[in-house]
Tab-separated table of C-alpha atoms and ligand atoms in Angstrom:
chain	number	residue	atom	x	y	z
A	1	UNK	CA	112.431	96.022	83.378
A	2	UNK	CA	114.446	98.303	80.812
A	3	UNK	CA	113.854	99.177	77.426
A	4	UNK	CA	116.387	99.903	74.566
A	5	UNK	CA	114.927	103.257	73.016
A	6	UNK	CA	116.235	104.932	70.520
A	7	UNK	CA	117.049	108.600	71.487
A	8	UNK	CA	116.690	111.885	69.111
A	9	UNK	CA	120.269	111.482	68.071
A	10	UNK	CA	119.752	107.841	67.457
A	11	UNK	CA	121.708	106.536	70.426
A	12	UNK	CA	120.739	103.480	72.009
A	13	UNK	CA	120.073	104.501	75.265
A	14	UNK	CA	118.440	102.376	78.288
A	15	UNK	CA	115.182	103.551	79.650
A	16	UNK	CA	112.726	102.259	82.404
A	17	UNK	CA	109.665	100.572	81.616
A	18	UNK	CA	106.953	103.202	83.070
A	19	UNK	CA	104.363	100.685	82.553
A	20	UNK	CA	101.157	101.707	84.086
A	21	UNK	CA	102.292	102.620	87.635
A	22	UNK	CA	101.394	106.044	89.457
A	23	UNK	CA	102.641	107.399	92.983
A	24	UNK	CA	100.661	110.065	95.027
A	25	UNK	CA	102.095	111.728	98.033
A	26	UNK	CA	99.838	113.992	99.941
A	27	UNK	CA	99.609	116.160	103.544
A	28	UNK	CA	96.713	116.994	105.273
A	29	UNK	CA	95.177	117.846	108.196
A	30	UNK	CA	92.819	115.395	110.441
A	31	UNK	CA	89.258	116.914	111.206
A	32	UNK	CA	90.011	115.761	114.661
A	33	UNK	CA	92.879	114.834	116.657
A	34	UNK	CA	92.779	110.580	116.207
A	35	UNK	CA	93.033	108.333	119.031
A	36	UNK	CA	94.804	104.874	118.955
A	37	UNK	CA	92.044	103.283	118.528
A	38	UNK	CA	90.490	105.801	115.694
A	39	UNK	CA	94.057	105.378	113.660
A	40	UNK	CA	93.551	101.748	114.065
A	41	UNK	CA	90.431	101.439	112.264
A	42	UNK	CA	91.513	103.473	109.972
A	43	UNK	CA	94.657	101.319	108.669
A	44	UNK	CA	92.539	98.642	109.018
A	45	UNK	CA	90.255	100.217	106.362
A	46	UNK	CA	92.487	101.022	104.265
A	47	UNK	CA	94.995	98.252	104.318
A	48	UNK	CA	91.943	95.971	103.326
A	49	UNK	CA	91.012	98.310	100.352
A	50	UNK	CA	94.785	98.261	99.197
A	51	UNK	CA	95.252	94.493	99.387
A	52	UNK	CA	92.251	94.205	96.774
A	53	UNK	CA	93.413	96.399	94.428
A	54	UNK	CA	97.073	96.076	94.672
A	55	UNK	CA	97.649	99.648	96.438
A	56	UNK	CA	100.656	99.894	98.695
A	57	UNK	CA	102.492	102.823	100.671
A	58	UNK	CA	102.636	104.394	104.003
A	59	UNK	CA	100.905	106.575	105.791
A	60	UNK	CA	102.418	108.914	108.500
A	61	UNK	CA	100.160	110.708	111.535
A	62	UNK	CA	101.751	113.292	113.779
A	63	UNK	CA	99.889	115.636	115.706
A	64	UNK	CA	96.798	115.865	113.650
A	65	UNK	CA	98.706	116.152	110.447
A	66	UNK	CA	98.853	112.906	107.608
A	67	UNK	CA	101.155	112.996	105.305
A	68	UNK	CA	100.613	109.694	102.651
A	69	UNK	CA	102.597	108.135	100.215
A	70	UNK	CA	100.673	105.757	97.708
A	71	UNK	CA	101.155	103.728	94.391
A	72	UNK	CA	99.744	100.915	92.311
A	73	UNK	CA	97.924	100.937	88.812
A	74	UNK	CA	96.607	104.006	87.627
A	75	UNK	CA	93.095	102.923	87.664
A	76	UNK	CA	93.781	101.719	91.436
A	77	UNK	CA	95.251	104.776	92.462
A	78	UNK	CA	92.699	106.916	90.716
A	79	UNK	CA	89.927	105.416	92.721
A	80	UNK	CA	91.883	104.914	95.619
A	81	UNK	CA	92.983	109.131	95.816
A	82	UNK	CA	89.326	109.889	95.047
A	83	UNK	CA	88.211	107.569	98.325
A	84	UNK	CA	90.846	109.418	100.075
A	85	UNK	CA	89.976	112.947	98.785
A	86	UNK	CA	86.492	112.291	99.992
A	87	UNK	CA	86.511	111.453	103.415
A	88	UNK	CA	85.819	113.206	106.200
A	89	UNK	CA	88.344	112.131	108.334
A	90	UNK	CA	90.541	114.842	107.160
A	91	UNK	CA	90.945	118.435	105.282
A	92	UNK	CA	93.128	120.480	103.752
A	93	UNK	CA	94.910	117.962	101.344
A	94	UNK	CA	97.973	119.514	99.828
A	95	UNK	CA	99.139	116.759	96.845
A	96	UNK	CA	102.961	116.975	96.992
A	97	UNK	CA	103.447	114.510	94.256
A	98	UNK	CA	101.268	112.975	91.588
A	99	UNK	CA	103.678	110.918	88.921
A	100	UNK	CA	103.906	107.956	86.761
A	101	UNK	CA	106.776	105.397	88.404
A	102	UNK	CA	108.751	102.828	87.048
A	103	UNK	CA	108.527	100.583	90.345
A	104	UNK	CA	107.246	100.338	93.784
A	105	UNK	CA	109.144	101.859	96.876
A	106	UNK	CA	107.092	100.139	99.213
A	107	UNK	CA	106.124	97.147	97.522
A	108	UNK	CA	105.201	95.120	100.739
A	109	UNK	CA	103.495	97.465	102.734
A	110	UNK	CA	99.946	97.499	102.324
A	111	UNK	CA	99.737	100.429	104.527
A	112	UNK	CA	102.686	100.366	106.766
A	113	UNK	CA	102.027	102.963	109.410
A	114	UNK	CA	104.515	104.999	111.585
A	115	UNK	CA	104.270	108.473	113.907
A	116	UNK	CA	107.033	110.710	112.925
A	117	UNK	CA	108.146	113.503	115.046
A	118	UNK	CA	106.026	117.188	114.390
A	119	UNK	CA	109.905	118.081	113.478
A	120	UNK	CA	110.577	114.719	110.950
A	121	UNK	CA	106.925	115.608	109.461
A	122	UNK	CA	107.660	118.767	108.469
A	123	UNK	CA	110.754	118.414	106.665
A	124	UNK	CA	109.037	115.461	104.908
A	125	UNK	CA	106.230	118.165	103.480
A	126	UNK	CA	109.215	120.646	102.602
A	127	UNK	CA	110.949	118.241	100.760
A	128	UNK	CA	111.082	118.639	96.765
A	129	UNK	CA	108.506	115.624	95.763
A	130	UNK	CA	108.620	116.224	91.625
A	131	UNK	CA	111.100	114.017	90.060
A	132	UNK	CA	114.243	115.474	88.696
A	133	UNK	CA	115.755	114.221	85.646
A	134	UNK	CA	118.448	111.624	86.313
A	135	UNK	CA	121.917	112.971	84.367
A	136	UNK	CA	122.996	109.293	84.286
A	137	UNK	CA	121.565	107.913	80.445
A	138	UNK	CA	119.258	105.076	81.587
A	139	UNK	CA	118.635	105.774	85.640
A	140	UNK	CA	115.397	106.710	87.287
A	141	UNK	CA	114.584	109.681	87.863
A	142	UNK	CA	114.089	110.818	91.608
A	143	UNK	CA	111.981	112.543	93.730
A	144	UNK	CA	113.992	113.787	96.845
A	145	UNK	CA	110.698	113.597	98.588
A	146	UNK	CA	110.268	110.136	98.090
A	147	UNK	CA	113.828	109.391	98.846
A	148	UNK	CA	113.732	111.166	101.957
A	149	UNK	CA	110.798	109.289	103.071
A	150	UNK	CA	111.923	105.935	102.378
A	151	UNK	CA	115.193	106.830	104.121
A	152	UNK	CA	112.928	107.658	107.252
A	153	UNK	CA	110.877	104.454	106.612
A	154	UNK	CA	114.305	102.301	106.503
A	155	UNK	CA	114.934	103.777	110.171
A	156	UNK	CA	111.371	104.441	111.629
A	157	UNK	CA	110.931	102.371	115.021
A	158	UNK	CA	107.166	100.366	114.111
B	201	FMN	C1	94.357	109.628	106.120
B	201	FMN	C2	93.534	108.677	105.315
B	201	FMN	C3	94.161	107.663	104.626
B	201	FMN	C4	93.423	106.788	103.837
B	201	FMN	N1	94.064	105.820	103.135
B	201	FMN	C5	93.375	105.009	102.329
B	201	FMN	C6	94.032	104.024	101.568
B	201	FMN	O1	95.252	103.845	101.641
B	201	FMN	N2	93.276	103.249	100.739
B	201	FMN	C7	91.925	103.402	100.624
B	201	FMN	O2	91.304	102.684	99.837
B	201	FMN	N3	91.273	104.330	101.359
B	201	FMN	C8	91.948	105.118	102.197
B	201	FMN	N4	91.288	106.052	102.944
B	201	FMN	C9	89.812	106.122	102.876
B	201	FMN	C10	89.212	105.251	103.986
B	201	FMN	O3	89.599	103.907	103.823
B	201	FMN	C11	87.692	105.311	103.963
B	201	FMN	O4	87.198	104.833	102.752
B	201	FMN	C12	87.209	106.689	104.140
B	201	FMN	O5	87.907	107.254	105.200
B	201	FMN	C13	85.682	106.645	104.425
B	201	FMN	O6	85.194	107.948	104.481
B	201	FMN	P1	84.895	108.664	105.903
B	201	FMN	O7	86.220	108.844	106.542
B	201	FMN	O8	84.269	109.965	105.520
B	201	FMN	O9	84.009	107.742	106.688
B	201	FMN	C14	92.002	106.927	103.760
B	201	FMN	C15	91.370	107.947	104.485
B	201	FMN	C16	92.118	108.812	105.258
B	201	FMN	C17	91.448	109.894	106.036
C-alpha cells in the first residue's frame, strides 16, 4: 500500500506504508560442521516456529557458515532473532541488516533453504545490506544485500 504524505515543502509525494514489518539478515558460524540430516531438523524447527508466527525468509549453509535472511512483525521477529541469537547451534553472529520494510521478499518461504557456493556466500556477506535512499519520489528504498540475495534465490537450484 502507498500513502500520500505531505513532504517539508508541501509536495504531495507517494510514500510506502512501513506498517509494522522488520527484516534481519545475519552470518554466522555453525559450532559444528552440520550433516544432512542435522540441517534437516533444523529447517524443520524452524519452519514450524515461522509458520506460527508469520516469519518467513531463507536461510543459506555453506561450509559451516549461515548466513539468514528473516522478516515478519516486529514482535515476531524480535522473538524469533532472540531464539536464534540463543542457540547453540551456532556462534559468531555478525547482523548485516536490521530494518523496518515495507513488504516481504520472500513472502512464501517459510524457511526456504539452499547451499550456496563458499565463493556465492561470501559475496552475499560483503554485500552493502543498509538501505539506501531511493532518488525516485515515492520508491522503496533498497538494500543491495537483499537484492543480491533474492537475485541468487530467483536462480538457486533447490
Ligand atoms: C542457523 C539457525 C537458524 C534458525 N532459524 C530459526 C528460524 O527461522 N525461526 C525460529 O523460530 N528459530 C530459528 N532457529 C532457532 C531454532 O529453531 C531452535 O529454537 C534453536 O536452535 C534451539 O536452540 P539449540 O540450537 O541451542 O538447541 C534457528 C537456529 C539456527 C542455529
Amino acid at each position: 500500500m502507498t500513502l500520500l504524505c505531505v513532504t517539508h515543502n508541501n509536495m504531495l509525494e507517494l510514500t510506502p506504508d512501513m506498517s509494522d514489518l522488520r527484516a534481519i539478515a545475519y552470518v554466522s558460524s555453525a559450532t559444528y560442521l552440520m550433516t544432512v540430516p542435522q540441517l534437516e531438523s533444523l529447517l524443520v524447527e524452524a519452519r514450524n516456529l515461522n509458520l506460527e508466527s508469520s516469519v518467513t525468509g531463507v536461510l543459506l549453509y555453506s561450509d559451516g557458515n549461515f548466513m539468514q535472511y528473516f522478516e515478519g512483525s516486529e514482535g515476531a521477529v524480535s522473538i524469533t532473532y532472540e531464539r536464534i541469537r540463543s542457540s547453540r547451534r551456532h556462534k559468531s553472529i555478525i547482523e548485516l541488516m536490521n530494518e523496518r520494510i515495507a513488504e516481504r521478499s520472500f513472502p512464501d518461504w517459510q524457511m526456504g533453504f539452499a547451499q550456496p557456493t563458499q565463493s556465492e556466500l561470501l559475496s552475499l556477506s560483503a554485500a552493502r545490506w543498509q538501505s539506501m535512499a531511493s532518488e525516485a519520489p515515492g520508491s522503496l528504498a533498497t538494500s543491495p544485500g537483499l537484492a543480491l540475495l533474492r537475485g541468487f534465490w530467483k536462480g538457486a537450484p533447490r
